[in-house]
Amino acid sequence: MRVLSCADAGVLIEVADLDEVLALHGALSEDPPPGVAEVVPAARTVMVRLAEDGDAAAVAAAVRRLRPRAVRPDSVDEAEIEVDYSGADLADISAHTGISERDVVAAHTGAVWTVAFCGFAPGFGYLVGGDPRLDVPRRAEARTRVPAGAVALAGRFTGVYPRSSPGGWQLLGHTDAVIWDLERDPPGLLRPGMRLRFREA
Amino acid sequence: MAGDMAGMTDTACAAGLEVLRTGPLTTVQDSGRIGHASLGIGRSGAADGVSYALANRLLANPPGAAALEVTLGGLAVRTRGAVTVAITGAPGPITVDGRGAAMHAAMNTVLHLPDGAQLRLGTPTRGLRAYVAVRGGIDVPPVLGSRSTDTLAGLGPDLPAPGDVLPVGAPPAEFPVLDHAPVPAVPGDEIDLRVAPGPRDDWFHPGALEALFGHAFEVTGRSDRVGARLAGPELRRAKHEELPSEGMVPGSLQIPPAGDPVLFLADHPVTGGYPVIAVVVAADLPRAAQARPGTRLRFRPWRAPGARPR
């Protein structure tokens, strides 16, 4: 664990891998040390944003004292969403990965994905843990409009666009699942640590 | 003073502000949206939190009441009912007219406006953002607990547009205790900002911090509520691999591989994928938010009290 400072606004904690990110995020969200305003998990770091009266050194010391336990599988939220696998980039994904379109779909539905972190847009989750063969680059040029519900791949991540927005990920398919709904609490379907399976519609 | 009379005019009818013009950008802002960062939702809120808070204090509004953030002037509103307003932040000409001749009004002052008055903000002489607070607060519906418009996430109230009538909330029980607040001048052509190196200064060539502290950086026209884009000497990177996305704080000075450094302001992304060489201390961010294009920023080293030398 490496603790890096962001002036008096935050403390950035670098850990070894995503499991440690999720464990640390869980420990900090469950029992935040005094002076912590918000906790932002990411791929290999957890950003602790300080409250106005938060003391970076004290928060850093409290974080070092934490003993985050691995997240218990039975305490994890799970969801399944149905996907119509007819995305505009399915052929390109097949070409990049060197496996057939059917095998791409089988690989995507065959894995249990974990929401590593959220960002890019409200409710957009970065999901990891899929089949390593599904590692594809972003499109050379971003689309100006990706429809809401688009299921996409980029790098080792998959994700679902919560609403229509520009985007550079490779489009695999589409889901009718409501990913983002301001009338819901919380509004995002995907939350860090949650597990997700995709099923072919 | 006739507190009861003021109370009567305050509650005579549901008050509002009819938008006539907005200038380059007017948004509704409050103290921000807290508690959703792990869902990818940033805080947003008034970019110059000090001027915003002062406007509410002048009116005896509770902290966090929503106000208008006016970028580079140009706002014109007509009052519906009698309202009390205060204007803070970037100083510029303020005129009030309606049934009589136009009158000039002062910044950082409690202004009582009758029904049908037109309030206009001209282009500020210094700074970038002015705050128009109204007694009772702008009462548009909150989104996830806040009336701030996050221009990056596309979340919060719609941007005020000509023809809109912005509802004004019920006046608070407290009454203003001051007519006018003395304030330090909004910074002009050059702004000093204290920064602490890190969290990713080790991704840069050792000369990069010297360049950061040794030269002025100019705020470019491609600046907005997300961040101030800066032009200045190259801050050379030592590590060239990709940084996995990580959490960002306001004040982060993010350095894309080719392009202008960005000083993150209120609507900055929650996570980012470019290394942050240094972070502006929180107390200096309101002044950074007043830096208009052409302003020169000078970064001064800051070390946390009691911190060991790096």
Coordinates of C-alpha atoms in Angstrom, one line a residue:
Chain A
M1 CA 0.0 0.0 0.0
R2 CA 1.3 3.4 -1.0
V3 CA -0.3 6.6 0.4
L4 CA 0.1 9.6 -1.9
S5 CA -1.1 13.1 -0.9
C6 CA -3.3 15.5 -3.0
A7 CA -2.5 18.7 -1.1
D8 CA -5.2 19.2 1.6
A9 CA -8.0 17.9 -0.6
G10 CA -7.4 14.1 -0.7
V11 CA -5.3 11.1 0.0
L12 CA -4.7 8.6 -2.9
I13 CA -4.0 5.1 -1.8
E14 CA -2.3 2.8 -4.3
V15 CA -2.8 -1.0 -3.8
A16 CA -1.8 -4.1 -5.6
D17 CA -4.9 -5.1 -7.4
L18 CA -8.7 -4.8 -7.8
D19 CA -9.4 -7.2 -4.9
E20 CA -7.5 -4.9 -2.6
V21 CA -9.3 -1.8 -4.1
L22 CA -12.7 -3.4 -3.3
A23 CA -11.7 -4.5 0.2
L24 CA -10.3 -1.1 1.0
H25 CA -13.3 0.7 -0.5
G26 CA -15.6 -1.6 1.5
A27 CA -13.7 -0.9 4.8
L28 CA -13.6 2.8 4.2
S29 CA -17.3 3.1 3.2
E30 CA -18.4 1.0 6.2
D31 CA -16.5 2.8 8.8
P32 CA -15.0 6.0 7.4
P33 CA -12.3 7.6 9.6
P34 CA -13.0 11.2 10.8
G35 CA -12.3 13.8 8.1
V36 CA -13.3 11.6 5.1
A37 CA -16.0 13.1 2.8
E38 CA -16.1 10.6 -0.1
V39 CA -14.3 7.5 -1.3
V40 CA -13.6 6.9 -5.0
P41 CA -12.4 3.4 -6.0
A42 CA -10.6 3.0 -9.3
A43 CA -8.6 0.3 -11.1
R44 CA -5.7 0.2 -8.7
T45 CA -6.3 3.1 -6.3
V46 CA -8.8 4.4 -3.8
M47 CA -9.1 8.2 -3.6
V48 CA -10.2 9.5 -0.2
R49 CA -11.6 13.0 -0.5
L50 CA -11.2 15.0 2.6
A51 CA -14.0 16.9 4.4
E52 CA -13.3 20.7 4.8
D53 CA -11.9 20.1 8.2
G54 CA -10.2 16.8 7.3
D55 CA -6.6 16.4 8.2
A56 CA -4.7 14.5 5.4
A57 CA -2.0 13.2 7.8
A58 CA -4.5 11.9 10.3
V59 CA -6.6 10.3 7.5
A60 CA -3.5 8.7 6.0
A61 CA -2.5 7.3 9.4
A62 CA -6.1 5.9 9.9
V63 CA -6.0 4.3 6.5
R64 CA -2.6 2.6 7.3
R65 CA -4.2 1.2 10.4
L66 CA -7.2 -0.3 8.5
R67 CA -7.1 -4.1 8.1
P68 CA -9.5 -4.5 5.1
R69 CA -10.7 -8.1 4.8
A70 CA -11.4 -9.6 1.4
V71 CA -15.1 -9.0 0.4
R72 CA -17.2 -12.1 1.4
P73 CA -18.8 -13.5 -1.8
D74 CA -22.2 -13.9 0.0
S75 CA -22.3 -10.2 0.9
V76 CA -22.0 -9.1 -2.8
D77 CA -24.9 -7.9 -4.8
E78 CA -25.5 -9.8 -8.0
A79 CA -27.5 -9.0 -11.0
E80 CA -28.2 -10.5 -14.4
I81 CA -29.0 -8.5 -17.5
E82 CA -30.3 -9.6 -20.9
V83 CA -28.4 -8.6 -24.0
D84 CA -29.3 -8.6 -27.6
Y85 CA -25.9 -9.4 -29.1
S86 CA -26.2 -7.6 -32.4
G87 CA -23.9 -4.6 -31.8
A88 CA -22.4 -2.6 -34.7
D89 CA -18.9 -3.7 -33.8
L90 CA -19.4 -7.4 -33.3
A91 CA -17.6 -8.3 -36.5
D92 CA -14.7 -6.0 -35.6
I93 CA -14.5 -7.6 -32.1
S94 CA -14.4 -11.0 -33.7
A95 CA -11.6 -9.9 -36.0
H96 CA -9.6 -8.3 -33.2
T97 CA -10.0 -11.3 -30.9
G98 CA -9.6 -14.0 -33.6
I99 CA -12.6 -15.9 -32.3
S100 CA -16.0 -16.3 -34.0
E101 CA -18.9 -13.9 -33.2
R102 CA -20.6 -16.8 -31.5
D103 CA -17.6 -17.4 -29.3
V104 CA -17.4 -13.7 -28.5
V105 CA -21.0 -13.9 -27.2
A106 CA -20.2 -17.2 -25.3
A107 CA -17.2 -15.6 -23.7
H108 CA -19.2 -12.5 -22.7
T109 CA -22.1 -14.5 -21.2
G110 CA -19.9 -17.2 -19.7
A111 CA -18.0 -15.0 -17.2
V112 CA -19.0 -13.4 -13.9
W113 CA -18.1 -9.7 -14.2
T114 CA -17.4 -7.4 -11.3
V115 CA -18.0 -3.7 -11.2
A116 CA -14.5 -2.3 -10.5
F117 CA -15.5 1.3 -10.3
C118 CA -17.8 4.0 -11.8
G119 CA -16.9 7.0 -13.8
F120 CA -17.0 8.6 -17.3
A121 CA -20.7 9.3 -16.9
P122 CA -23.2 9.0 -14.0
G123 CA -23.9 5.3 -13.6
F124 CA -21.3 4.0 -16.0
G125 CA -19.5 1.0 -14.4
Y126 CA -16.2 -0.4 -15.5
L127 CA -16.7 -4.2 -15.3
V128 CA -13.7 -6.6 -15.0
G129 CA -13.1 -10.3 -14.7
G130 CA -14.2 -11.4 -18.1
D131 CA -12.6 -13.8 -20.5
P132 CA -9.0 -12.6 -21.3
R133 CA -9.6 -13.2 -25.0
L134 CA -12.1 -10.3 -25.0
D135 CA -9.3 -7.7 -24.8
V136 CA -10.0 -5.2 -27.6
P137 CA -8.7 -1.7 -28.2
R138 CA -11.1 1.3 -28.2
R139 CA -12.3 2.4 -31.6
A140 CA -9.8 4.6 -33.5
E141 CA -12.5 7.3 -33.6
A142 CA -15.2 7.8 -30.9
R143 CA -18.8 7.7 -32.0
T144 CA -20.6 11.0 -31.4
R145 CA -23.6 9.1 -30.2
V146 CA -23.8 5.7 -28.6
P147 CA -27.4 4.8 -27.6
A148 CA -28.4 4.2 -24.0
G149 CA -28.2 0.5 -23.1
A150 CA -25.3 -0.2 -25.5
V151 CA -23.2 -3.0 -24.2
A152 CA -19.5 -2.4 -25.1
L153 CA -16.0 -3.6 -24.7
A154 CA -12.7 -1.8 -24.4
G155 CA -9.4 -3.0 -23.0
R156 CA -10.1 -5.6 -20.4
F157 CA -13.4 -3.9 -19.4
T158 CA -17.0 -4.2 -20.4
G159 CA -19.6 -1.6 -19.7
V160 CA -23.2 -0.5 -20.4
Y161 CA -23.9 3.1 -21.6
P162 CA -26.4 4.4 -19.0
R163 CA -27.7 7.0 -21.5
S164 CA -27.0 8.2 -24.9
S165 CA -23.5 9.8 -25.1
P166 CA -20.4 10.0 -27.2
G167 CA -18.2 6.9 -26.8
G168 CA -15.3 5.1 -28.2
W169 CA -15.9 1.6 -26.9
Q170 CA -16.6 -1.4 -29.3
L171 CA -20.4 -2.1 -29.4
L172 CA -21.2 -5.7 -28.7
G173 CA -25.0 -5.4 -28.2
H174 CA -27.9 -3.8 -26.4
T175 CA -29.8 -4.2 -23.2
D176 CA -33.2 -2.8 -22.2
A177 CA -32.1 -2.9 -18.5
V178 CA -32.4 0.5 -16.9
I179 CA -28.8 1.3 -15.8
W180 CA -29.5 4.9 -14.6
D181 CA -32.7 6.1 -13.1
L182 CA -32.9 9.3 -11.1
E183 CA -36.1 8.2 -9.5
R184 CA -34.4 5.1 -8.1
D185 CA -32.2 5.1 -4.9
P186 CA -29.4 4.7 -5.7
P187 CA -30.0 5.8 -9.3
G188 CA -27.2 3.6 -10.7
L189 CA -27.9 -0.1 -11.2
L190 CA -24.1 -0.8 -11.0
R191 CA -22.1 -0.1 -7.9
P192 CA -18.5 -0.9 -7.1
G193 CA -18.0 -4.5 -6.0
M194 CA -21.3 -5.8 -7.5
R195 CA -21.2 -8.9 -9.7
L196 CA -23.0 -9.1 -13.0
R197 CA -23.8 -11.9 -15.5
F198 CA -24.9 -11.2 -19.1
R199 CA -27.5 -13.5 -20.7
E200 CA -28.3 -13.6 -24.4
A201 CA -31.9 -12.4 -25.0
Chain B
M1 CA -36.0 48.4 11.2
A2 CA -39.4 47.2 10.2
G3 CA -38.8 43.5 10.1
D4 CA -42.5 42.8 10.0
M5 CA -42.9 44.9 6.9
A6 CA -40.0 43.2 5.2
G7 CA -41.6 39.9 6.1
M8 CA -44.9 40.9 4.6
T9 CA -43.3 41.9 1.3
D10 CA -41.3 38.7 1.3
T11 CA -44.4 36.5 1.6
A12 CA -46.8 38.6 -0.4
C13 CA -46.8 36.2 -3.3
A14 CA -44.7 33.4 -4.7
A15 CA -41.7 35.3 -6.0
G16 CA -39.6 34.5 -9.0
L17 CA -36.9 35.7 -11.4
E18 CA -37.9 35.8 -15.1
V19 CA -34.8 35.3 -17.2
L20 CA -34.5 37.8 -20.0
R21 CA -30.8 37.1 -21.1
T22 CA -28.2 34.8 -19.7
G23 CA -24.9 36.0 -21.2
P24 CA -22.3 33.4 -22.2
L25 CA -23.2 30.9 -19.4
T26 CA -25.5 31.2 -16.4
T27 CA -26.1 28.2 -14.2
V28 CA -27.9 27.4 -10.9
Q29 CA -25.4 26.3 -8.3
D30 CA -25.4 25.5 -4.6
S31 CA -22.7 24.0 -2.4
G32 CA -22.7 20.8 -4.5
R33 CA -23.7 17.2 -4.6
I34 CA -22.1 15.1 -2.0
G35 CA -22.1 11.4 -1.4
H36 CA -22.3 10.0 -4.9
A37 CA -18.6 10.0 -6.0
S38 CA -18.3 6.2 -5.9
L39 CA -21.1 6.1 -8.5
G40 CA -19.1 8.4 -10.8
I41 CA -21.0 11.6 -9.8
G42 CA -18.9 14.6 -8.9
R43 CA -19.6 17.4 -6.4
S44 CA -20.1 20.3 -8.9
G45 CA -21.4 23.3 -7.0
A46 CA -20.4 27.0 -7.1
A47 CA -16.9 27.3 -8.7
D48 CA -15.9 30.2 -6.4
G49 CA -17.4 28.9 -3.2
V50 CA -16.2 31.9 -1.1
S51 CA -18.1 34.5 -3.2
Y52 CA -21.2 32.2 -3.4
A53 CA -21.2 31.7 0.4
L54 CA -20.9 35.4 1.0
A55 CA -23.9 36.1 -1.2
N56 CA -26.1 33.8 0.9
R57 CA -24.7 35.2 4.2
L58 CA -25.5 38.7 3.1
L59 CA -29.2 37.7 2.7
A60 CA -29.3 35.5 5.9
N61 CA -30.0 32.5 3.6
P62 CA -29.0 29.1 5.0
P63 CA -25.7 27.9 3.7
G64 CA -26.3 25.8 0.6
A65 CA -29.2 27.9 -0.8
A66 CA -29.1 27.9 -4.6
A67 CA -27.9 31.0 -6.5
L68 CA -27.1 31.9 -10.1
E69 CA -23.5 31.6 -11.2
V70 CA -23.0 34.2 -14.0
T71 CA -19.9 33.7 -16.3
L72 CA -18.6 37.0 -17.8
G73 CA -21.8 38.9 -17.1
G74 CA -24.7 39.4 -19.5
L75 CA -27.5 38.2 -17.2
A76 CA -30.7 40.1 -17.2
V77 CA -33.7 39.1 -15.1
R78 CA -37.1 40.7 -14.3
T79 CA -38.5 40.3 -10.7
R80 CA -41.8 38.6 -10.1
G81 CA -42.9 40.0 -6.8
A82 CA -40.5 41.9 -4.5
V83 CA -37.2 40.1 -4.0
T84 CA -34.0 40.8 -2.1
V85 CA -30.8 39.9 -3.9
A86 CA -27.0 40.1 -3.4
I87 CA -24.4 40.0 -6.1
T88 CA -20.8 38.9 -5.3
G89 CA -17.7 37.6 -7.1
A90 CA -16.4 39.1 -10.3
P91 CA -17.1 42.9 -10.0
G92 CA -18.9 44.6 -12.9
P93 CA -21.6 47.1 -13.7
I94 CA -25.0 46.3 -12.2
T95 CA -28.1 48.2 -13.2
V96 CA -31.6 48.1 -11.9
D97 CA -34.5 49.7 -13.8
G98 CA -38.1 49.1 -14.3
R99 CA -40.6 51.9 -13.9
G100 CA -38.1 54.7 -13.5
A101 CA -34.6 55.6 -14.7
A102 CA -31.9 53.0 -14.5
M103 CA -29.8 53.0 -11.4
H104 CA -26.4 51.6 -10.7
A105 CA -26.2 49.2 -7.8
A106 CA -23.2 48.0 -5.9
M107 CA -21.6 44.5 -5.5
N108 CA -21.6 42.8 -2.1
T109 CA -24.7 44.7 -1.0
V110 CA -28.2 43.8 0.0
L111 CA -30.5 45.0 -2.8
H112 CA -34.3 45.3 -2.3
L113 CA -36.0 45.0 -5.7
P114 CA -39.7 45.7 -6.3
D115 CA -41.9 43.7 -8.5
G116 CA -41.1 44.1 -12.2
A117 CA -37.6 45.5 -11.7
Q118 CA -35.0 44.6 -14.3
L119 CA -31.6 43.6 -12.9
R120 CA -28.7 43.5 -15.4
L121 CA -25.1 42.4 -15.0
G122 CA -22.5 43.9 -17.4
T123 CA -19.2 42.4 -18.3
P124 CA -17.0 42.1 -15.2
T125 CA -14.0 44.4 -15.0
R126 CA -12.0 41.7 -13.3
G127 CA -12.5 38.0 -12.7
L128 CA -14.9 35.6 -14.4
R129 CA -17.8 34.5 -12.2
A130 CA -20.4 36.5 -10.3
Y131 CA -23.1 35.1 -8.0
V132 CA -26.6 36.4 -7.8
A133 CA -28.2 35.1 -4.7
V134 CA -31.9 35.8 -3.8
R135 CA -33.4 35.8 -0.4
G136 CA -35.1 32.4 -0.1
G137 CA -32.8 30.8 -2.7
I138 CA -33.5 29.7 -6.2
D139 CA -36.1 26.9 -5.7
V140 CA -35.8 24.7 -8.7
P141 CA -36.2 20.9 -7.9
P142 CA -33.0 19.3 -6.6
V143 CA -31.4 16.4 -8.3
L144 CA -29.8 13.9 -6.0
G145 CA -29.9 16.3 -3.2
S146 CA -28.4 19.3 -5.0
R147 CA -29.6 22.2 -7.3
S148 CA -26.2 22.4 -9.0
T149 CA -25.9 21.8 -12.7
D150 CA -22.9 19.6 -13.4
T151 CA -22.0 20.6 -16.9
L152 CA -19.8 17.6 -17.5
A153 CA -22.1 14.9 -16.2
G154 CA -25.2 16.6 -17.6
L155 CA -26.9 16.4 -14.2
G156 CA -29.0 18.9 -12.3
P157 CA -31.3 21.7 -13.2
D158 CA -31.6 22.7 -16.9
L159 CA -29.6 25.8 -17.8
P160 CA -31.7 28.9 -17.3
A161 CA -32.9 30.2 -20.7
P162 CA -34.8 33.4 -21.7
G163 CA -38.4 33.1 -20.8
D164 CA -37.9 30.8 -17.8
V165 CA -39.2 31.9 -14.5
L166 CA -37.0 30.7 -11.7
P167 CA -39.0 30.2 -8.5
V168 CA -37.7 31.8 -5.3
G169 CA -38.1 29.8 -2.1
A170 CA -39.7 31.0 1.1
P171 CA -37.6 33.6 2.9
P172 CA -35.7 32.3 5.9
A173 CA -36.6 33.3 9.5
E174 CA -33.4 35.3 9.9
F175 CA -33.0 38.8 8.6
P176 CA -29.8 40.3 7.0
V177 CA -27.6 41.9 9.6
L178 CA -25.4 43.8 7.2
D179 CA -26.1 46.0 4.2
H180 CA -22.7 45.6 2.7
A181 CA -19.7 43.3 3.1
P182 CA -16.1 44.5 2.6
V183 CA -14.3 41.9 0.5
P184 CA -10.8 41.4 -0.8
A185 CA -10.4 42.4 -4.5
V186 CA -11.1 39.6 -7.0
P187 CA -7.7 38.9 -8.5
G188 CA -6.7 40.5 -11.8
D189 CA -4.2 39.6 -14.5
E190 CA -1.9 37.5 -12.3
I191 CA -2.9 35.0 -9.6
D192 CA -0.6 33.2 -7.2
L193 CA -1.8 29.7 -6.3
R194 CA -0.2 27.5 -3.7
V195 CA 0.2 23.9 -4.9
A196 CA 1.6 20.7 -3.3
P197 CA 3.5 18.3 -5.6
G198 CA 1.9 15.0 -6.2
P199 CA 0.2 12.5 -6.3
R200 CA 2.0 11.7 -9.6
D201 CA 4.9 14.1 -9.7
D202 CA 7.2 11.1 -9.8
W203 CA 5.8 10.4 -13.3
F204 CA 7.6 13.6 -14.5
H205 CA 11.1 14.6 -15.4
P206 CA 12.8 16.3 -12.4
G207 CA 12.8 19.5 -14.4
A208 CA 9.1 19.6 -14.7
L209 CA 8.5 20.8 -11.1
E210 CA 11.1 23.5 -11.7
A211 CA 9.2 24.6 -14.8
L212 CA 5.9 24.5 -12.9
F213 CA 7.3 26.8 -10.1
G214 CA 9.5 28.9 -12.4
H215 CA 7.1 30.1 -15.1
A216 CA 3.7 31.6 -15.4
F217 CA 1.0 29.6 -17.1
E218 CA -1.7 31.4 -19.1
V219 CA -5.4 30.5 -18.8
T220 CA -6.6 29.8 -22.4
G221 CA -10.0 30.4 -23.9
R222 CA -10.8 26.6 -23.8
S223 CA -11.6 26.9 -20.1
D224 CA -14.9 26.1 -18.4
R225 CA -16.4 24.8 -15.2
V226 CA -14.6 21.5 -15.7
G227 CA -11.2 23.1 -15.7
A228 CA -9.0 26.0 -16.6
R229 CA -6.8 24.9 -19.6
L230 CA -3.4 26.4 -19.3
A231 CA -0.6 27.2 -21.8
G232 CA 3.0 27.3 -20.6
P233 CA 6.3 25.5 -20.7
E234 CA 6.2 21.8 -21.4
L235 CA 6.1 19.6 -18.2
R236 CA 8.1 16.7 -19.4
R237 CA 7.1 13.2 -18.4
A238 CA 9.6 10.6 -17.3
K239 CA 7.1 7.6 -17.3
H240 CA 5.3 7.1 -20.6
E241 CA 3.1 4.1 -19.8
E242 CA -0.7 4.4 -19.4
L243 CA -1.9 5.4 -16.0
P244 CA -4.9 3.3 -15.0
S245 CA -7.8 5.7 -14.3
E246 CA -7.8 7.0 -10.7
G247 CA -9.8 9.4 -8.5
M248 CA -9.3 13.1 -8.9
V249 CA -9.9 16.0 -6.5
P250 CA -10.7 19.6 -7.4
G251 CA -7.5 21.6 -7.8
S252 CA -5.7 18.7 -9.5
L253 CA -3.3 19.9 -12.2
Q254 CA -3.6 17.1 -14.8
I255 CA -1.1 16.8 -17.6
P256 CA -2.2 15.1 -20.8
P257 CA 0.6 13.7 -22.9
A258 CA 0.3 16.3 -25.6
G259 CA -1.7 19.4 -24.8
D260 CA -2.5 22.0 -22.3
P261 CA -2.4 21.2 -18.5
V262 CA -5.8 21.3 -17.0
L263 CA -6.5 22.7 -13.5
F264 CA -9.6 20.9 -12.4
L265 CA -12.5 23.0 -11.1
A266 CA -16.0 22.3 -9.8
D267 CA -17.3 20.0 -12.6
H268 CA -14.1 17.9 -13.0
P269 CA -14.4 14.2 -13.8
V270 CA -14.5 11.9 -10.8
T271 CA -11.8 9.8 -12.3
G272 CA -9.1 10.6 -14.8
G273 CA -6.4 8.8 -16.7
Y274 CA -3.6 11.3 -16.9
P275 CA -1.1 11.9 -14.2
V276 CA -1.5 14.8 -11.8
I277 CA 1.7 16.6 -11.1
A278 CA 0.4 18.9 -8.3
V279 CA -2.8 19.9 -6.5
V280 CA -3.8 23.5 -5.6
V281 CA -4.7 23.9 -1.9
A282 CA -8.4 24.1 -1.3
A283 CA -8.4 27.6 0.1
D284 CA -6.9 29.0 -3.2
L285 CA -9.4 27.3 -5.5
P286 CA -12.0 30.1 -5.4
R287 CA -9.4 32.5 -6.7
A288 CA -8.4 30.0 -9.4
A289 CA -12.1 29.9 -10.4
Q290 CA -12.0 33.6 -11.1
A291 CA -9.1 33.3 -13.6
R292 CA -10.4 34.5 -17.0
P293 CA -8.7 33.6 -20.3
G294 CA -5.5 35.6 -20.5
T295 CA -4.8 35.5 -16.7
R296 CA -1.4 34.3 -15.7
L297 CA -1.2 31.8 -13.0
R298 CA 1.9 31.4 -10.9
F299 CA 2.3 28.3 -8.8
R300 CA 4.0 28.5 -5.4
P301 CA 5.2 25.4 -3.5
W302 CA 3.1 24.5 -0.4
R303 CA 3.7 21.9 2.2
A304 CA 1.2 20.6 4.6
P305 CA 1.7 21.9 8.1
G306 CA 3.9 19.4 10.0
A307 CA 4.6 17.3 6.9
R308 CA 8.1 15.9 6.4
P309 CA 10.1 17.4 3.5
R310 CA 9.9 15.2 0.5

